[in-house]
Amino acid sequence: MRARIEDVAEAAGVSMKTVSRVLNNEPNVSEATRLRVEAAVNRLHYKPHHSARALAGRRSYLVAMLFDNPSSNYLMEVELGLLDACQSQHYNLMLAPLVYDAGDIVAKVESLVAQSQLDGVVLTPPITDDTALLKRLRELDVPYASISAKEANRRIGVVVDEHHAVCAMIAHLALLGHKRIGHIKGHAAHGASGWRLAGYRDGLKRAGLRYDPTLVVEGQFSYESGYTAANRLLDQKSPPTAIFAANDDMAAGAICAICERGLSVPQDVSVCGFDDVPIARQVYPSLTTVRQPTRDMGRLAGLELLKEIRSPGSGVIVDVPYTLQLRRSTGPAPA
Amino acid sequence: MRARIEDVAEAAGVSMKTVSRVLNNEPNVSEATRLRVEAAVNRLHYKPHHSARALAGRRSYLVAMLFDNPSSNYLMEVELGLLDACQSQHYNLMLAPLVYDAGDIVAKVESLVAQSQLDGVVLTPPITDDTALLKRLRELDVPYASISAKEANRRIGVVVDEHHAVCAMIAHLALLGHKRIGHIKGHAAHGASGWRLAGYRDGLKRAGLRYDPTLVVEGQFSYESGYTAANRLLDQKSPPTAIFAANDDMAAGAICAICERGLSVPQDVSVCGFDDVPIARQVYPSLTTVRQPTRDMGRLAGLELLKEIRSPGSGVIVDVPYTLQLRRSTGPAPA
DNA sequence: TTGAAAGCGCTAACAC
DNA sequence: GTGTTAGCGCTTTCAA
């Protein structure tokens, strides 16, 4: 039979409560007692019972990851990072797919929180910026951490300086001699789309290049939208020699569109993306892109959330570094 | 304050236990009483408390998905399906990434089961066929369901008739006039690799084509391994005119290798894969492949597991249908 | 610094 | 068909 706290107490010659104190790192335990208890815990292979703890302590030791956007490598990475953070602190992670079109997200989250007694939630884009939801979470006093939230919605979580990253990418293209650099925008609901566009404009300015609105077209972050958008760019009378797509999926779509026209990447047109998901290494030619440390971002967001749950007010925003991944899809501008 | 079972009992004018009976669909409740209780439940917005239930019932209402193989679209789909099954029955899903090289999987799972008091686990390939683990799970009396396990290890879960699917794919190639059809094998630890090879051989036989072992090369299910393997096939004195790769990632790698040699797909070489993960639609040309209903497979495996947990002996193997996805990467054999 | 007692909200076992 | 009672294994409260 599994050891209970009572068995540990007996083995250590103390009361249940003292064992509980040691287990929870509460103060008011003498060093000697603590050691004796810890020894007993190890000897009996004691593990606290999750549900009993949750019931008595009036908390669930459960946090949820909220996401729309179910089909992504990005999400799996974030999830693995989060999982790691939760496991390290004996929390459980629950997944909550939310479908935007399917109606009232706020109500769904509310019932989830009530139902599962969540101790906190982690938000992923674009849910990070659903202001109605954020407001309600605050009213309900549910701690939350977010990943890549917009400036105004940042409280606890993790961000990357995307603006800066894109500037660096544009600088790379400019250095290769590109003068006409196109941009495929991301989905409007995502904060990232705004940053990446802003970074693009700023990057052009710093490189001494003129911003030409006809070189900027809409995308939706999907492969198909990148394909379509690239065709729109290439149909122009004077098409760009380089395209910066707001994510890798769209960049892959753009590469396909270019190849289908009988043009070569990067000889005729250079292409670059953002994220560094697996597809970036699997397209031909491999994609120059901005790498975000996605798994670490999940882990850090989780750790900040747990910190905040433990002692309200202690969670912060962590700024993590990006990396420029230069691969084969960018090259010198055609003469 | 949140309603408790006691409040519902009072509101309905019955005892706690009767409410409990209604909630758990136990027998021995009159229709009238059931209705009254259900009305009270709705009126009070009563939701059972997960931890209390788990504690009193000596079960966790928690199942885990065990997986190696962290970076896959496949996994995310399975997970979403599983999640759906769990939610429908008020179970929680826990994720357990297992790393094969990192030592003793059996010990890890054991401690997981003990720690979290798992009611059951779902196994994904290749963990489905770790016989030491399966044996231990049976000894510990932990119910498990598996997805695409090998014949010998199938007890509860879901499978696709991969052999048949591959036969159909080879028939498609033969019909296009291909006589020399190569095969890139999958990772040896996966049962799927064996089935797909067997399906390939059987498909050749049915099409009246000779099996030529020099046309079969090793792969690892990764993009890179597909790239390498395709090059090995194309380096031969009389290379194949069609290549069946055991999964889509390898097929994508093969396409890349072919293109790099200045050959065209499908004009010079046809390529097809297996799985229908997103990359299949995102390579150029888009990939002919076998589609497995991955999300449904996750859901069904979850449902069978929960059935088995509820009444041991009731879980079964579900055979789900595949679909042939004919796209642009296969065409008539060159003259 | 420590312990005893009283629950947390539910289900199991057994009565009626 | 229904109710009563006694826990499940832990934390909380309060007393020592």
Coordinates of C-alpha atoms (C1' of nucleotides) in Angstrom, one line a residue, chain B residues 17-31 33-34 310, chain C residues 12-15, chain D residues 1-3:
Chain B
K17 CA -26.3 9.6 -2.0
T18 CA -29.3 9.8 -4.3
V19 CA -27.8 12.8 -6.0
S20 CA -24.6 10.9 -6.4
R21 CA -26.4 8.0 -8.0
V22 CA -28.0 10.3 -10.5
L23 CA -24.7 12.0 -11.3
N24 CA -23.0 8.7 -11.9
N25 CA -25.7 7.1 -13.8
E26 CA -26.1 4.4 -11.2
P27 CA -29.1 2.2 -11.3
N28 CA -31.8 2.1 -8.6
V29 CA -33.2 5.6 -9.0
S30 CA -36.8 6.2 -10.0
E31 CA -37.4 8.3 -13.0
T33 CA -36.4 11.3 -8.5
R34 CA -33.9 11.5 -11.3
R310 CA -15.3 1.9 -16.4
Chain C
dA12 C1' -18.5 3.1 -0.6
dA13 C1' -20.6 0.0 2.2
dC14 C1' -24.4 -1.3 4.3
dA15 C1' -28.6 -0.5 6.2
Chain D
dG1 C1' -35.5 2.6 -4.5
dT2 C1' -33.4 5.4 -0.8
dG3 C1' -30.8 7.0 3.3

